[in-house]
mmCIF file of C-alpha atoms in Angstrom:
data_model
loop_
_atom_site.group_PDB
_atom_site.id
_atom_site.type_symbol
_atom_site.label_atom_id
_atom_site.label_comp_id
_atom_site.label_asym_id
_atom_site.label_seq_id
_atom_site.Cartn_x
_atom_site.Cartn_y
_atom_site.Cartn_z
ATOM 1 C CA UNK I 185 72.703 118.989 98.932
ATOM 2 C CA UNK I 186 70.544 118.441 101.891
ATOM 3 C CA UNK I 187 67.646 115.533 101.128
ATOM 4 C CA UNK I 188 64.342 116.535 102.907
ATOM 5 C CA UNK I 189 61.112 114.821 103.479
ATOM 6 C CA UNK I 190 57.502 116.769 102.670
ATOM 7 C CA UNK I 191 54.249 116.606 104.324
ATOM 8 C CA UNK I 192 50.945 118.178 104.304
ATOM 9 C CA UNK I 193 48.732 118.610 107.831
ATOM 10 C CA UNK I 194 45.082 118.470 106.728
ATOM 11 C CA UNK I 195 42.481 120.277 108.765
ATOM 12 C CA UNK I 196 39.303 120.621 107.081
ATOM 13 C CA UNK I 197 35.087 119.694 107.121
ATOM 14 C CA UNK I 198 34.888 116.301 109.509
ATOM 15 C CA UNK I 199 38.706 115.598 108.860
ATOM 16 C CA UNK I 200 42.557 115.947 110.591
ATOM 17 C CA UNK I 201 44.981 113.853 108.652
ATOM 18 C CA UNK I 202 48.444 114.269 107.129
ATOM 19 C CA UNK I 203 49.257 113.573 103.578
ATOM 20 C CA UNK I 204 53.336 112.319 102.984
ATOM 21 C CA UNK I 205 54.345 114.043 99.681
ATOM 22 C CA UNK I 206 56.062 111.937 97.300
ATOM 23 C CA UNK I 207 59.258 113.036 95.125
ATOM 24 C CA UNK I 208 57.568 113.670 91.987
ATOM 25 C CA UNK I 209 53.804 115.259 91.172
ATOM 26 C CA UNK I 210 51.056 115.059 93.605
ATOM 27 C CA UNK I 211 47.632 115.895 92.164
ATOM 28 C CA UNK I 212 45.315 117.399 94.228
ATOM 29 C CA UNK I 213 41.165 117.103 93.473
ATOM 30 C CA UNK I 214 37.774 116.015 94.373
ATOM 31 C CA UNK I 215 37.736 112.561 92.007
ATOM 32 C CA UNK I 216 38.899 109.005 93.558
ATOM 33 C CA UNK I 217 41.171 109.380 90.538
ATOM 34 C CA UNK I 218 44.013 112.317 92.607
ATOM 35 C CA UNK I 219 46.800 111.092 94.540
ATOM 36 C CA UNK I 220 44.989 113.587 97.234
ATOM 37 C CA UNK I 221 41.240 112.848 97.553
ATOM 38 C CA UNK I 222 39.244 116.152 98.934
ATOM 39 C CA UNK I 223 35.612 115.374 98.768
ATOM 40 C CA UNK I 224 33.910 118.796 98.801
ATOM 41 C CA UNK I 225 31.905 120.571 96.684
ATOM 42 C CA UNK I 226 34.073 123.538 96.562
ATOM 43 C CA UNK I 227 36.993 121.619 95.316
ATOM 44 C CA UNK I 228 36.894 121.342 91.487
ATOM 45 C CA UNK I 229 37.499 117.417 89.937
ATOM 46 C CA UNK I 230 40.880 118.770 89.409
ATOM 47 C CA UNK I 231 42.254 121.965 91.951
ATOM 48 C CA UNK I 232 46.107 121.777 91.963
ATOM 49 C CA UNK I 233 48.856 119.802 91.241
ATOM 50 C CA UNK I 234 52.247 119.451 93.486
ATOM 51 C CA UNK I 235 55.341 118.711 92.487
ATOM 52 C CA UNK I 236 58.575 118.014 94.358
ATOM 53 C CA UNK I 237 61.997 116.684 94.266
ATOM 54 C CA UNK I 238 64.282 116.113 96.757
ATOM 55 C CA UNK I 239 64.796 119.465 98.121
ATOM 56 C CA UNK I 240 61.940 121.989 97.264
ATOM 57 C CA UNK I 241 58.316 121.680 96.247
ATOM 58 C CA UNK I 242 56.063 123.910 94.175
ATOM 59 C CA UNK I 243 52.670 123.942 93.826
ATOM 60 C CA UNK I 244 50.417 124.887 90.390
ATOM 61 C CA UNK I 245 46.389 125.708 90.612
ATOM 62 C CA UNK I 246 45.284 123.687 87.559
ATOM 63 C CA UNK I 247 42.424 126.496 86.522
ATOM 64 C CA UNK I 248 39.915 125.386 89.739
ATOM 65 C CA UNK I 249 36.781 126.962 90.279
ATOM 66 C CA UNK I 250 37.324 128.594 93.306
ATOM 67 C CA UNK I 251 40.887 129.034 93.338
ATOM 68 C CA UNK I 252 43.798 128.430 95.389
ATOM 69 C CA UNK I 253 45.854 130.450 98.303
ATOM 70 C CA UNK I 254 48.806 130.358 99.746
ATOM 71 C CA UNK I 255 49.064 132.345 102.790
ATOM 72 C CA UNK I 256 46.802 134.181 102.096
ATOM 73 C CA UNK I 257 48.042 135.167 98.487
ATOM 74 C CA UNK I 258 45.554 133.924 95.682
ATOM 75 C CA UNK I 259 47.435 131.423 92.633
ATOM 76 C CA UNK I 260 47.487 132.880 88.996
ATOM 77 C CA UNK I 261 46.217 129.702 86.941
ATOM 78 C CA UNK I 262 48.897 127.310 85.292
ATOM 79 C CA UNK I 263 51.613 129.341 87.511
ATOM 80 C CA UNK I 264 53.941 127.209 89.672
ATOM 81 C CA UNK I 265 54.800 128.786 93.179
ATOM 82 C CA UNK I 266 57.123 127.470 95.750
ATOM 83 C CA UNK I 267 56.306 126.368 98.800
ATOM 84 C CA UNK I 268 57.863 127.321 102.175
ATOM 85 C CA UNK I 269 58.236 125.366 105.523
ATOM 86 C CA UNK I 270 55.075 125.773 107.731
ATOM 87 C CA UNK I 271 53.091 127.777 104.353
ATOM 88 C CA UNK I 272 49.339 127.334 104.717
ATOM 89 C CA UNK I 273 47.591 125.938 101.460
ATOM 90 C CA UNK I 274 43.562 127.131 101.282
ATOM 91 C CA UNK I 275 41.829 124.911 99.207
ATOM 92 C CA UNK I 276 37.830 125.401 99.399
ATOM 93 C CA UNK I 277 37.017 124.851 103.162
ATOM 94 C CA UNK I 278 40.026 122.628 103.468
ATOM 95 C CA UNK I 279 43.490 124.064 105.176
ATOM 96 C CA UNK I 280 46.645 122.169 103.838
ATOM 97 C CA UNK I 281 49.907 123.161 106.356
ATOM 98 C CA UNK I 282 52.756 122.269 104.255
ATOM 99 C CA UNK I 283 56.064 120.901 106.335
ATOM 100 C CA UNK I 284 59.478 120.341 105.223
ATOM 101 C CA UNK I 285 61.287 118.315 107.216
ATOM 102 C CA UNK I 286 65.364 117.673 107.046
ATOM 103 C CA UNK I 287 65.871 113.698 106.234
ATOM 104 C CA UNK I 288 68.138 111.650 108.327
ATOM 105 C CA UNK I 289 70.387 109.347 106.006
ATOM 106 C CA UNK I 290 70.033 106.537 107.908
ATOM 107 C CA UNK I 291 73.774 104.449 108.083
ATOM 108 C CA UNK I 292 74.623 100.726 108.478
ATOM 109 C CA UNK I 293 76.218 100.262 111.809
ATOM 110 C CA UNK I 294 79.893 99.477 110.880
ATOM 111 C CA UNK I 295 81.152 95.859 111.691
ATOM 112 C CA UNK I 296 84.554 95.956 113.570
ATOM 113 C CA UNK I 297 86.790 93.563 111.149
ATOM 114 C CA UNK I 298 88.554 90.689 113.554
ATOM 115 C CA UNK I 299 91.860 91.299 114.427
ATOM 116 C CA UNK I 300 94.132 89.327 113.248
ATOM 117 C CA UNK I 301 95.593 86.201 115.651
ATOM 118 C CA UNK I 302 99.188 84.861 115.550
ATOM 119 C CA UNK I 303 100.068 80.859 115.885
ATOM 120 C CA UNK I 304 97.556 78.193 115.407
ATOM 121 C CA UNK I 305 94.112 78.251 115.380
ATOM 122 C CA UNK I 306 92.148 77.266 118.867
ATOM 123 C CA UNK I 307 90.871 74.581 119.191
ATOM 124 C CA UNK I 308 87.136 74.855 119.176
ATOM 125 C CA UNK I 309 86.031 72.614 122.592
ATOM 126 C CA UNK I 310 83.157 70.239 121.946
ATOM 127 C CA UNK I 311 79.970 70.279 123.474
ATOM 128 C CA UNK I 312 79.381 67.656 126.647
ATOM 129 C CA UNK I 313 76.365 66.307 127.387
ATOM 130 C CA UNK I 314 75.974 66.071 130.876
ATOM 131 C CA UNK I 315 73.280 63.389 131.868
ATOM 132 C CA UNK I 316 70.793 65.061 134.600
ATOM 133 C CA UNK I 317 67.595 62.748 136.403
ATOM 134 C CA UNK I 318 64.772 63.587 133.762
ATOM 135 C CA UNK I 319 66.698 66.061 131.354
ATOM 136 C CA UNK I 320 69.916 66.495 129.260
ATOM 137 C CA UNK I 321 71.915 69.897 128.737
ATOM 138 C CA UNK I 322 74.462 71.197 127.063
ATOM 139 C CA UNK I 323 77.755 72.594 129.053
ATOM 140 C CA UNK I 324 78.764 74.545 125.778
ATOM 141 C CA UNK I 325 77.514 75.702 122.335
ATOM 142 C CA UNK I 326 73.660 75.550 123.597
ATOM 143 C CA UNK I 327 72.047 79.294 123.415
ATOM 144 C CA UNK I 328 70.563 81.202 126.791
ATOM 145 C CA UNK I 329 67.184 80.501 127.490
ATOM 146 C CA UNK I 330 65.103 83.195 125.459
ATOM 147 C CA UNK I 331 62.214 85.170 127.667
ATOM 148 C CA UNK I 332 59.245 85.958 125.917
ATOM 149 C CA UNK I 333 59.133 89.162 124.373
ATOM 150 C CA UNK I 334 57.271 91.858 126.616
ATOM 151 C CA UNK I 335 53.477 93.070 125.798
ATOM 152 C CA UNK I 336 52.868 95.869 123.046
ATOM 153 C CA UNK I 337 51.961 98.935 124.795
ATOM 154 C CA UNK I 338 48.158 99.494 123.865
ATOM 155 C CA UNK I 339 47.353 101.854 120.610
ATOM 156 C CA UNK I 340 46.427 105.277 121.595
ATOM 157 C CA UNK I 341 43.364 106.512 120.918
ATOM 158 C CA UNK I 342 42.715 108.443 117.155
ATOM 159 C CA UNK I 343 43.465 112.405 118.370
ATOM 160 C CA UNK I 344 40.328 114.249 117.496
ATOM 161 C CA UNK I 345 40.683 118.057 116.305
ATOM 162 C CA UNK I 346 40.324 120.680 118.967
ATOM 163 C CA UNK I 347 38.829 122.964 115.721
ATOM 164 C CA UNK I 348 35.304 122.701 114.769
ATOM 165 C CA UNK I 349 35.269 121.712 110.912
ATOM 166 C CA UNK I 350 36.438 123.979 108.260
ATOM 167 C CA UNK I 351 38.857 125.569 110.736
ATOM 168 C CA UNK I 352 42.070 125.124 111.466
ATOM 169 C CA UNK I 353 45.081 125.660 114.069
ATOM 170 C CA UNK I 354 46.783 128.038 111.913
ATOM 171 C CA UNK I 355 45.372 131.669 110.372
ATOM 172 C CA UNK I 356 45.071 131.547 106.967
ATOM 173 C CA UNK I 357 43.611 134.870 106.140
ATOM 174 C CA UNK I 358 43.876 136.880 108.877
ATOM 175 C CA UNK I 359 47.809 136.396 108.298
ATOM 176 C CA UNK I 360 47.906 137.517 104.642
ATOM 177 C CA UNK I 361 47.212 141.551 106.096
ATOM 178 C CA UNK I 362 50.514 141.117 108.142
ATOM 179 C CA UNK I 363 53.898 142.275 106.312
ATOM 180 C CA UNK I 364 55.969 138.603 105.763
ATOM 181 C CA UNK I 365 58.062 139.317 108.497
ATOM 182 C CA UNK I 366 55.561 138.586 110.502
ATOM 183 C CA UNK I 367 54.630 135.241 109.078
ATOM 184 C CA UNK I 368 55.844 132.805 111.326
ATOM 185 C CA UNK I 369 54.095 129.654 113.449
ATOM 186 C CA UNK I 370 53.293 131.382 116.398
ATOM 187 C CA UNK I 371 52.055 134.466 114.698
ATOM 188 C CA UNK I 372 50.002 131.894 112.652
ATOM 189 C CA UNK I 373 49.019 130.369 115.830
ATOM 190 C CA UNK I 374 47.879 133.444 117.805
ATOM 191 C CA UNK I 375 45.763 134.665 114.438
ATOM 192 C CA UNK I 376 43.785 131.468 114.578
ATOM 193 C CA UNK I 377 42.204 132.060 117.805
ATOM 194 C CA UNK I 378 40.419 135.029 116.425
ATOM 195 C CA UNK I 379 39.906 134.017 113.462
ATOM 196 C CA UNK I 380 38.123 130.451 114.923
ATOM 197 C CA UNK I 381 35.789 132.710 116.749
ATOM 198 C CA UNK I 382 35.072 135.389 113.803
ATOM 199 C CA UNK I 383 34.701 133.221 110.519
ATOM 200 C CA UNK I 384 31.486 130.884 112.033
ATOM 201 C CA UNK I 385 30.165 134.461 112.792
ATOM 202 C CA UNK I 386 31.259 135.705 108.894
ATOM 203 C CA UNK I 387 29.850 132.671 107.821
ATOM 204 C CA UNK I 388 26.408 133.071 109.156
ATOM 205 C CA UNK I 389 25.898 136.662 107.843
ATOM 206 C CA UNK I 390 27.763 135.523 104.404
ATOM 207 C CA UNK I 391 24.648 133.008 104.208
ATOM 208 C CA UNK I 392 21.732 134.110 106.296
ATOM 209 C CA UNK I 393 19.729 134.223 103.423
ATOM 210 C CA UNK I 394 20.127 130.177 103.536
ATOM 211 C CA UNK I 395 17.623 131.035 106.546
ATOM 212 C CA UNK I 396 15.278 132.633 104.771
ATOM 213 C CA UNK I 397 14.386 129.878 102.343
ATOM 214 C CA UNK I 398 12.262 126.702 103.157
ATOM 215 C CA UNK I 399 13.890 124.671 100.944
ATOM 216 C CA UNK I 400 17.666 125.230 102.979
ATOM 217 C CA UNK I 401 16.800 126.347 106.295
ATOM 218 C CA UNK I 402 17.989 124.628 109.530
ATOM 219 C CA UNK I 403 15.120 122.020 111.064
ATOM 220 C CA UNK I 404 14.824 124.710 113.831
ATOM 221 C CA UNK I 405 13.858 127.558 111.605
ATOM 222 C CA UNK I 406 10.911 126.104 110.056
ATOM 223 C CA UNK I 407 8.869 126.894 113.085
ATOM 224 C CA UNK I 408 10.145 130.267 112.954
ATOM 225 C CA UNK I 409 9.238 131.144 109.472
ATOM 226 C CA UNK I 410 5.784 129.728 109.677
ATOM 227 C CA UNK I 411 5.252 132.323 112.244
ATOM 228 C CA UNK I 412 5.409 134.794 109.858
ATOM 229 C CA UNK I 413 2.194 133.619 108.299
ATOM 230 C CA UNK I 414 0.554 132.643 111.714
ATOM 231 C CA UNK I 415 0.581 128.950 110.794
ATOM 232 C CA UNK I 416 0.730 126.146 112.942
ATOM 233 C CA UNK I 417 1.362 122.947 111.494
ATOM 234 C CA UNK I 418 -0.281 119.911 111.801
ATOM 235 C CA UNK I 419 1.569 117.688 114.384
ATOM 236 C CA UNK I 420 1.269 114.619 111.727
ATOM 237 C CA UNK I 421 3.133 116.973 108.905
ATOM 238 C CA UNK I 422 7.110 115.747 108.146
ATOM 239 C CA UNK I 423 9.473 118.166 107.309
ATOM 240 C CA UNK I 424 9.179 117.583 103.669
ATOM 241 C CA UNK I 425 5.388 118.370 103.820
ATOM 242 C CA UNK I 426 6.475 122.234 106.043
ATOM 243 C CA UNK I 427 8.827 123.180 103.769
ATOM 244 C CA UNK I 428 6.433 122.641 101.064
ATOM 245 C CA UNK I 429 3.360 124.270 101.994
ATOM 246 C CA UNK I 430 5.914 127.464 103.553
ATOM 247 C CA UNK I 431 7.343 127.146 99.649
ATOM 248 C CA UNK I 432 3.505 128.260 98.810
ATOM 249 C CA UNK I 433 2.470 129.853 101.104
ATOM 250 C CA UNK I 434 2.716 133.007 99.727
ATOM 251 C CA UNK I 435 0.586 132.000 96.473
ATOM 252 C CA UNK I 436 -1.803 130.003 99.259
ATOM 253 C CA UNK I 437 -2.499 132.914 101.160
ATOM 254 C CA UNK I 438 -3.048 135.102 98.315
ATOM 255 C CA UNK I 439 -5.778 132.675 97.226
ATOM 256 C CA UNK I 440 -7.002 131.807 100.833
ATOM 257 C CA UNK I 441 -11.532 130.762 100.391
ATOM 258 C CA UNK I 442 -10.825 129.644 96.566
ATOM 259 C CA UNK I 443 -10.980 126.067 95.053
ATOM 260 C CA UNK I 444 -7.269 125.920 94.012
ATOM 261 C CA UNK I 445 -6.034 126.552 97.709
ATOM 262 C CA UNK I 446 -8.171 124.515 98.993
ATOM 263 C CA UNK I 447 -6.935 122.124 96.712
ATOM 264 C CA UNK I 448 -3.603 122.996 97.147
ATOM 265 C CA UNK I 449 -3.393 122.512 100.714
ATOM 266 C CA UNK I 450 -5.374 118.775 100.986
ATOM 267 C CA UNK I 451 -3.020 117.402 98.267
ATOM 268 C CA UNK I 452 0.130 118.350 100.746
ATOM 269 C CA UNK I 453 -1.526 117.308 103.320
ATOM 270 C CA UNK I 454 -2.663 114.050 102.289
ATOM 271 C CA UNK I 455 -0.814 112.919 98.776
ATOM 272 C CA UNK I 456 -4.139 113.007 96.595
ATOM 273 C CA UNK I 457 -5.465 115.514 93.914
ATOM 274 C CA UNK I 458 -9.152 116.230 96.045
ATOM 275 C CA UNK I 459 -11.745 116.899 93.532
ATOM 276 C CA UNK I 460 -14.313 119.676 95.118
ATOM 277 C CA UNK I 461 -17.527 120.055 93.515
ATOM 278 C CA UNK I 462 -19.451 123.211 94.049
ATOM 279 C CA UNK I 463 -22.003 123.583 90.957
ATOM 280 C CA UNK I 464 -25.026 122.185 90.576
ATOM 281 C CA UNK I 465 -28.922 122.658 89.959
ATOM 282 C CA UNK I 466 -29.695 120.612 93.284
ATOM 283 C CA UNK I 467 -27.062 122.012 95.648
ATOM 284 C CA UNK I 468 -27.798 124.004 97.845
ATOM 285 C CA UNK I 469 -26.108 127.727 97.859
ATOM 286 C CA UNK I 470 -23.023 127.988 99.881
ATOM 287 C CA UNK I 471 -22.162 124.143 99.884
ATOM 288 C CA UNK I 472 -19.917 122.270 98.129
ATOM 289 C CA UNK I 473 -18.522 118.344 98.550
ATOM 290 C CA UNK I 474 -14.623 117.439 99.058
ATOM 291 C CA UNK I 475 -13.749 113.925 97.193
ATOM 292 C CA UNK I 476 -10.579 112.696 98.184
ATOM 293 C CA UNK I 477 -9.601 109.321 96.094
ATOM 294 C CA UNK I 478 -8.505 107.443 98.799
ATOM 295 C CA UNK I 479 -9.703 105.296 101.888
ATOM 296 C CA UNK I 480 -11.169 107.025 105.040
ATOM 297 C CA UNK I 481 -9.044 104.731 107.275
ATOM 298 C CA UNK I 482 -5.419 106.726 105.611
ATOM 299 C CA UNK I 483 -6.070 109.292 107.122
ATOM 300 C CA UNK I 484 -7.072 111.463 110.453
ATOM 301 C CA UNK I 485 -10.624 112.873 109.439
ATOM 302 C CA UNK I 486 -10.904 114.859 112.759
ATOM 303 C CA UNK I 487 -7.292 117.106 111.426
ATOM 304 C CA UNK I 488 -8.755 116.898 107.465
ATOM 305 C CA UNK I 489 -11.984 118.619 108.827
ATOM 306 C CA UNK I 490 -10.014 121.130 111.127
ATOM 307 C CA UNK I 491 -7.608 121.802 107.875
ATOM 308 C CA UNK I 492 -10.859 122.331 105.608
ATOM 309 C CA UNK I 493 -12.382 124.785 108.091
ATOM 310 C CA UNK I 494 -9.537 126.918 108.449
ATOM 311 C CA UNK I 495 -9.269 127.171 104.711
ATOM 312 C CA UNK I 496 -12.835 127.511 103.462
ATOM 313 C CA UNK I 497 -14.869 130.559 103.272
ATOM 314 C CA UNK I 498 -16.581 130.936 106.728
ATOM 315 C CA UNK I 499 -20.265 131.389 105.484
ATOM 316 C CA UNK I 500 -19.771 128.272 103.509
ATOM 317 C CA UNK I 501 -20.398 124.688 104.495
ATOM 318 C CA UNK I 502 -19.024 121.030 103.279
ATOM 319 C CA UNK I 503 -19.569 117.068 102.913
ATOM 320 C CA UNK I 504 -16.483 114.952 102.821
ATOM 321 C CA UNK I 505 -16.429 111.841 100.845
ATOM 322 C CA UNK I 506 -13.541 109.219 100.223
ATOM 323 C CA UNK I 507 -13.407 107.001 97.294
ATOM 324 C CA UNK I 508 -10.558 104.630 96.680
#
């Protein structure tokens, strides 16, 4: 029975590798613990389990959260499947090409037995030293003078993945709506151009509404959804402080010339509950006072008065006070 050798090509997020199979069971999960680390959150602690011996391999989904397919062809749970040469295992964003390779036995070199001599043994000659100005050699039984051994050629360079992450060389879902005749490496090859150009488009409409919130959207959409409330932020804002306020702005807005937005938007702005005080028998109608518990010098008054005006009622006016 032929002995064969089994390895899996890895494609997946930031990654190309292959993985050399062992005869025996191979377990497959996002832990340090699995013979075959995949760190991703769509792989469950533990996915799938592979087991081989020396001619086939099978592979089991051990009940994972998101499943496991095999061209294209989702696992039932606890139900071993055999693998074929070149079959493309999907586990979460990760592509795992399985390959079956023939083994070589690898032989001794035989050792021609001497042949058999007739009469008396030679006689072995022994070695004469021949005396030479300023050395002394050896006419027989001294070895060739050894050269050095030649340079290593120089390591070539780690190959990088053509494939942008989560991708892969081979289709492996495109190919599953093809009859299995059809399932062969350059069919597999051909589907993956299309389907490296279509799934980053599927995967932006799968999870536009990623967009949409402040909490998950790209660093360039922040200025985009602040638009939709006219805002422009505050040049000395971070990030964490935009995708705050555009978390509230919907209840700031609705509350826009009141003491709690007010409020609201100084304590994003500069880390501090404010207190504002606007009741009193000696104030004087339409005024009020903004306390902020904390030293003038931490922080730009001339962008904490612009900030105040824009959110105050416009017939009103203000005195700003800081107290450590």
């Amino acid at each position: 029975m032929d002995e064969y050798e089994f390895q899996l090509q890895i494609a997946g997020p930031n990654t190309s590798r292959q993985f050399s199979i062992p005869v025996g069971t191979t377990t497959i999960g996002r832990l340090p613990g699995n013979d075959l680390q995949l760190d991703e959150a769509q792989v469950s602690r533990q996915h799938a389990r592979i087991e081989c011996t020396g001619a086939e391999c099978q592979i089991t989904d051990l009940g994972s959260s998101n499943g496991t397919r095999v061209d294209g062809q989702a696992l039932t749970p606890s139900v071993p499947m055999p693998l074929t040469h070149l079959a493309i295992i999907k586990i979460g964003s990760f592509d795992l090409i399985f390959k079956q390779i023939l083994a070589v036995a690898k032989e001794a070199p035989a050792v021609p037995a001497p042949s058999p001599q007739l009469g008396p043994a030679p006689i072995q000659a022994e070695p004469v030293e021949v005396a030479v100005p300023g050395a002394v050699e050896t006419m027989m039984g001294s070895p060739p003078p050894t050269k050095p051994p030649p340079p290593l050629p120089p390591a070539a360079p780690e190959e990088q993945s053509p494939v942008p992450p989560g991708l892969s060389l081979h289709s492996s879902r495109l190919l599953g709506y093809l009859p299995g005749i059809y399932h062969t490496d350059f069919m597999a090859r051909f589907l993956g151009i299309f389907e490296s150009i279509l799934t980053p488009i599927e995967w932006n409409i799968d999870n536009f509404d990623l967009y949409l919130h402040p909490g998950t959207a790209p660093v360039g959409f922040i200025k985009w959804l602040a638009d939709w409330f006219g805002i422009t932020f505050d040049r000395s804002w971070t990030e964490a402080q935009r995708r705050t306020f555009l978390a509230e702005a919907h209840e700031i807005y609705a509350r826009r010339g009141t003491r709690r937005a007010l409020s609201r938007i100084l304590e994003i702005h500069t880390g501090h509950v404010p207190e504002i005080l606007d009741l009193g028998k000696d104030r004087e109608p339409y005024t009020f006072t903004v306390r902020l518990p904390m030293a003038a010098s931490g922080v730009n008054k001339e962008s904490l008065e612009r900030l105040i005006d824009a959110s105050k009622p416009a017939h009103t006016t203000y005195r700003l006070e800081f107290r450590p």
